[in-house]
Backbone as a ProteinNet text record, in pm:
[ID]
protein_1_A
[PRIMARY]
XXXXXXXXXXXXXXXXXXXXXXXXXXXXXXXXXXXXXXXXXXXXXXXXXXXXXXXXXXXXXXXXXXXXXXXXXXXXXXXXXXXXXXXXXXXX
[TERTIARY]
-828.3	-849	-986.6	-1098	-1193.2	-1187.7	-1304.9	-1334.5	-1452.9	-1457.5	-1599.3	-1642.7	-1740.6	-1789.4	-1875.5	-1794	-1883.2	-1931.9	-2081.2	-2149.1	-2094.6	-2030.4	-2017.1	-2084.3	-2174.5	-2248	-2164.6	-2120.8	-2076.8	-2180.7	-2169.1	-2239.8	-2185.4	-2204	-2145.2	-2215.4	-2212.6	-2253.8	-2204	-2290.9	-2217.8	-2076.7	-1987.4	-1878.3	-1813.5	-1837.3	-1785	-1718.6	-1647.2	-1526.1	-1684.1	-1638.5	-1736.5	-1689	-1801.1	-1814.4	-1914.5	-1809.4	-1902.5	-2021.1	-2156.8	-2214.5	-2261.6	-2211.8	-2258.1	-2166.2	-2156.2	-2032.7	-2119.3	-2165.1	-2259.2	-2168.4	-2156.1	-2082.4	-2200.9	-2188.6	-2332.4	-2244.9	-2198	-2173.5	-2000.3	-2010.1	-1854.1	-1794.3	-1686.9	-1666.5	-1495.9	-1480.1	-1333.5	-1241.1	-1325.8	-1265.1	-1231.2	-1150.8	-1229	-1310.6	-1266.3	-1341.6	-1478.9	-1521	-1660.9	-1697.5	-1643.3	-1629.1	-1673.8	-1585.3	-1639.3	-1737.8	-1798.3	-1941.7	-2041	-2038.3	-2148.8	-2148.3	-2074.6	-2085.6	-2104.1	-2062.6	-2094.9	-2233.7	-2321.4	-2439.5	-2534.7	-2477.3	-2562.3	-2568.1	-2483.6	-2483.7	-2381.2	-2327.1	-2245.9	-2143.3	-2085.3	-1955.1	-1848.7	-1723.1	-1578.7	-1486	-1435.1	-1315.2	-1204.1	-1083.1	-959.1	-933.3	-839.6	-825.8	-761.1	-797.2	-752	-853	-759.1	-862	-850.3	-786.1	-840.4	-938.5	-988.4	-1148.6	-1258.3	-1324.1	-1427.5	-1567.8	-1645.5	-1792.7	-1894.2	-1979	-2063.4	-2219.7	-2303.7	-2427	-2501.6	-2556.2	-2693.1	-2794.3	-2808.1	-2931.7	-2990.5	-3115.8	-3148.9	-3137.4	-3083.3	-3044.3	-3192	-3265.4	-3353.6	-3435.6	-3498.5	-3527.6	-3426.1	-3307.8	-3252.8	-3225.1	-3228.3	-3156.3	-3264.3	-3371.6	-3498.4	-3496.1	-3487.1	-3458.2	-3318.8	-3217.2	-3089.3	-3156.7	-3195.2	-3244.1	-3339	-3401.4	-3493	-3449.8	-3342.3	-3274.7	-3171.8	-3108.2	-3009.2	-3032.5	-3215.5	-3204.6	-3149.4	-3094.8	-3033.4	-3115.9	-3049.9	-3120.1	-3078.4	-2932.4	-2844	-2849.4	-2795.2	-2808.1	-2695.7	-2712.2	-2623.4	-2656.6	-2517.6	-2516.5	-2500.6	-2535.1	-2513.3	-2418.3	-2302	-2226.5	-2223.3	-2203.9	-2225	-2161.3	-2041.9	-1950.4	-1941.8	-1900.9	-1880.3	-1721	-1679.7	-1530	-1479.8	-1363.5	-1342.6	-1239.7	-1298.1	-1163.6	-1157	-1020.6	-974.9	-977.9	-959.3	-960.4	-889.2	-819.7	-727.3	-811.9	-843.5	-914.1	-813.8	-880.1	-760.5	-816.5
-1781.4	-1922.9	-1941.5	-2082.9	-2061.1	-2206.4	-2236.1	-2346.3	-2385	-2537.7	-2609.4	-2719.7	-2711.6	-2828.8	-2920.8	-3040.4	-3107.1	-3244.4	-3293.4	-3407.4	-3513.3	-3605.1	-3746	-3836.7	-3945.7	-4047.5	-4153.3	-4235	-4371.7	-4516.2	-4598.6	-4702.6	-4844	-4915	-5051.5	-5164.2	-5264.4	-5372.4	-5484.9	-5575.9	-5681.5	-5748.9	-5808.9	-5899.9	-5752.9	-5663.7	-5519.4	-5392.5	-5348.4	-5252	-5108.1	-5010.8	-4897.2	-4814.8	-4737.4	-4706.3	-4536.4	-4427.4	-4328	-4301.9	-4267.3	-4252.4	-4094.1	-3983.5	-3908.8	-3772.8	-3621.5	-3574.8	-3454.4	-3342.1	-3193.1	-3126.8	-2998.6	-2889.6	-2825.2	-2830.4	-2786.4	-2666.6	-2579.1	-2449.1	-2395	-2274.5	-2207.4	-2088.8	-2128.1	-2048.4	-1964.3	-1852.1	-1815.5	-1802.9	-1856.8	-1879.1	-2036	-2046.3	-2198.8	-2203.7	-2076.9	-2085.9	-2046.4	-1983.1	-2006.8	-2145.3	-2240.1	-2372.6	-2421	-2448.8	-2541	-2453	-2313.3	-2283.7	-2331.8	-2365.2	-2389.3	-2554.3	-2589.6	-2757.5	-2770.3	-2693.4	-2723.5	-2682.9	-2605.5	-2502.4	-2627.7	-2678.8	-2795.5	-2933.2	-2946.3	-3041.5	-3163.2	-3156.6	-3252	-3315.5	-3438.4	-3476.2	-3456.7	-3413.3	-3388.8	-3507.7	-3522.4	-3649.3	-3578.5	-3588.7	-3513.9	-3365.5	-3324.8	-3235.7	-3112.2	-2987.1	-2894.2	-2908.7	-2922.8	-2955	-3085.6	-3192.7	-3303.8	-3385.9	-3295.3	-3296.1	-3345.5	-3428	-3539.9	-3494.4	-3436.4	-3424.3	-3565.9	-3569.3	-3662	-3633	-3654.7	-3605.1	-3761.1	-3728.8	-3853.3	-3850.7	-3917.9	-3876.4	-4012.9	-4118	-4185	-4213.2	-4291.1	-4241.8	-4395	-4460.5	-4525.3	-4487	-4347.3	-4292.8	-4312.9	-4276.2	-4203	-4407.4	-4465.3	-4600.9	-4671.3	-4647.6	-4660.7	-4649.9	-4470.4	-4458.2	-4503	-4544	-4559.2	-4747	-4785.4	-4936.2	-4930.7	-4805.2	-4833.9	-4773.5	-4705.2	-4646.8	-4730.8	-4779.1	-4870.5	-5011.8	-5075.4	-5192.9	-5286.7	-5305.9	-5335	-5423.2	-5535	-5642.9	-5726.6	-5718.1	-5771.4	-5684.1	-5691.8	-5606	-5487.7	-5382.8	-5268.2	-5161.9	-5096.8	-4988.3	-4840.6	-4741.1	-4587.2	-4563.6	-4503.3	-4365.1	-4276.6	-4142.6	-3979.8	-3915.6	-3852	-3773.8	-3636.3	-3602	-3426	-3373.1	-3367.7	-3366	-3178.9	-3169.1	-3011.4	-3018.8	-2953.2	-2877.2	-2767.2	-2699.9	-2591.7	-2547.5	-2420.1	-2411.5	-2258.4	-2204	-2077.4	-1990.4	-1925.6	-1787.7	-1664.1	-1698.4	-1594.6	-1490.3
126.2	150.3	214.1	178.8	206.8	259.1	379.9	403.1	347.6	317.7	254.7	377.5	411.9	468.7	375	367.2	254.3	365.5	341.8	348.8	256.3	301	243.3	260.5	212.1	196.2	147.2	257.5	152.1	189.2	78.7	109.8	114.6	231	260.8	245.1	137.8	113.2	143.1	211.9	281.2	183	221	161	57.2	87.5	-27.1	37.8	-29	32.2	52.9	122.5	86.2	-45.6	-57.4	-211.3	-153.3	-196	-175.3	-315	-223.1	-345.7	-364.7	-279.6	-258.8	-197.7	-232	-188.4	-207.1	-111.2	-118.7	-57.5	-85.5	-0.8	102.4	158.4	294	335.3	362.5	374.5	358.5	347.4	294.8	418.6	445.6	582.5	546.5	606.4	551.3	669.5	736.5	934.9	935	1079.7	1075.7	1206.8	1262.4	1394	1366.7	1277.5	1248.5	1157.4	1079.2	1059.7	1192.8	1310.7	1410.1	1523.2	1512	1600.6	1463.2	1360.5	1291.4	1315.6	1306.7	1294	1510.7	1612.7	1745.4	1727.9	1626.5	1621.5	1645.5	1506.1	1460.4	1505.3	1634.5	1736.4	1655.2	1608.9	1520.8	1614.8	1578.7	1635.2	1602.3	1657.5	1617.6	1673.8	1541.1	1561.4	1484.4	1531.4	1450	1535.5	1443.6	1496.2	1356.9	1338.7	1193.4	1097.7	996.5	854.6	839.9	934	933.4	1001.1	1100.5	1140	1044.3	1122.4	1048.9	1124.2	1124.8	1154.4	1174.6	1251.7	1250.8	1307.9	1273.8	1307.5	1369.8	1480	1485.3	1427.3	1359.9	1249.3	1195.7	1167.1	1164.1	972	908.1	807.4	747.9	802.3	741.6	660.9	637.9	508.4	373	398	308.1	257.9	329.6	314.3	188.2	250.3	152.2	12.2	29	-140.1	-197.3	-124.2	-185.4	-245	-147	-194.6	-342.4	-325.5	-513.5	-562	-541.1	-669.4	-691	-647.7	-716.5	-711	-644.4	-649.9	-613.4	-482.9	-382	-332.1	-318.5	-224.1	-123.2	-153.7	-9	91.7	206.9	335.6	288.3	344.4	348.2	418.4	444.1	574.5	514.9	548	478.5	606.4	599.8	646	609.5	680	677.2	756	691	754.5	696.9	739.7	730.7	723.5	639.3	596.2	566.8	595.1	528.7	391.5	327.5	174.6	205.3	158.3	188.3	18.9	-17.9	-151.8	-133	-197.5	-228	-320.2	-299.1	-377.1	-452.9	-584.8	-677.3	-685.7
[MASK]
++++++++++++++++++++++++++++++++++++++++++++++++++++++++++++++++++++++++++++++++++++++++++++

């Protein structure tokens, strides 16, 4: 059994439900206690508790907001979220 730490990106548009636009696996762990010294490594936040632990980073996401605005042409107001989620996956 392996752990995934995946990066989620969702995006919130005013008067609109969120909408992920974005889902990376950022590293593979077969612990979980090495799962949470890499994510304490990397100064992250913990909410939850197991594999239902939610990650959160402070991180200024106005770059990334930028290009999400010319790539999809966006002109109403909208917010980016970024969480850090775990999958578990079984190895044959």
């Amino acid at each position: 059994m392996i752990q995934i730490l995946v990066r989620e990106t969702m995006i919130e548009i005013a008067g609109k439900d969120k909408a992920r636009i974005e889902m990376i696996p950022v590293a593979v762990f077969s612990d979980h206690s090495e799962l949470l010294q890499y994510c304490e490594k990397k100064g992250f936040q913990k909410n939850g508790n197991g594999l239902e632990s939610e990650f959160y980073r402070e991180m200024d996401l106005r770059q990334m907001k930028e290009q999400v605005r010319s790539y999809f042409k966006i002109e109403q107001p909208f917010k980016l979220h970024e969480r850090f989620v775990i999958f578990e996956q079984e190895l044959k």
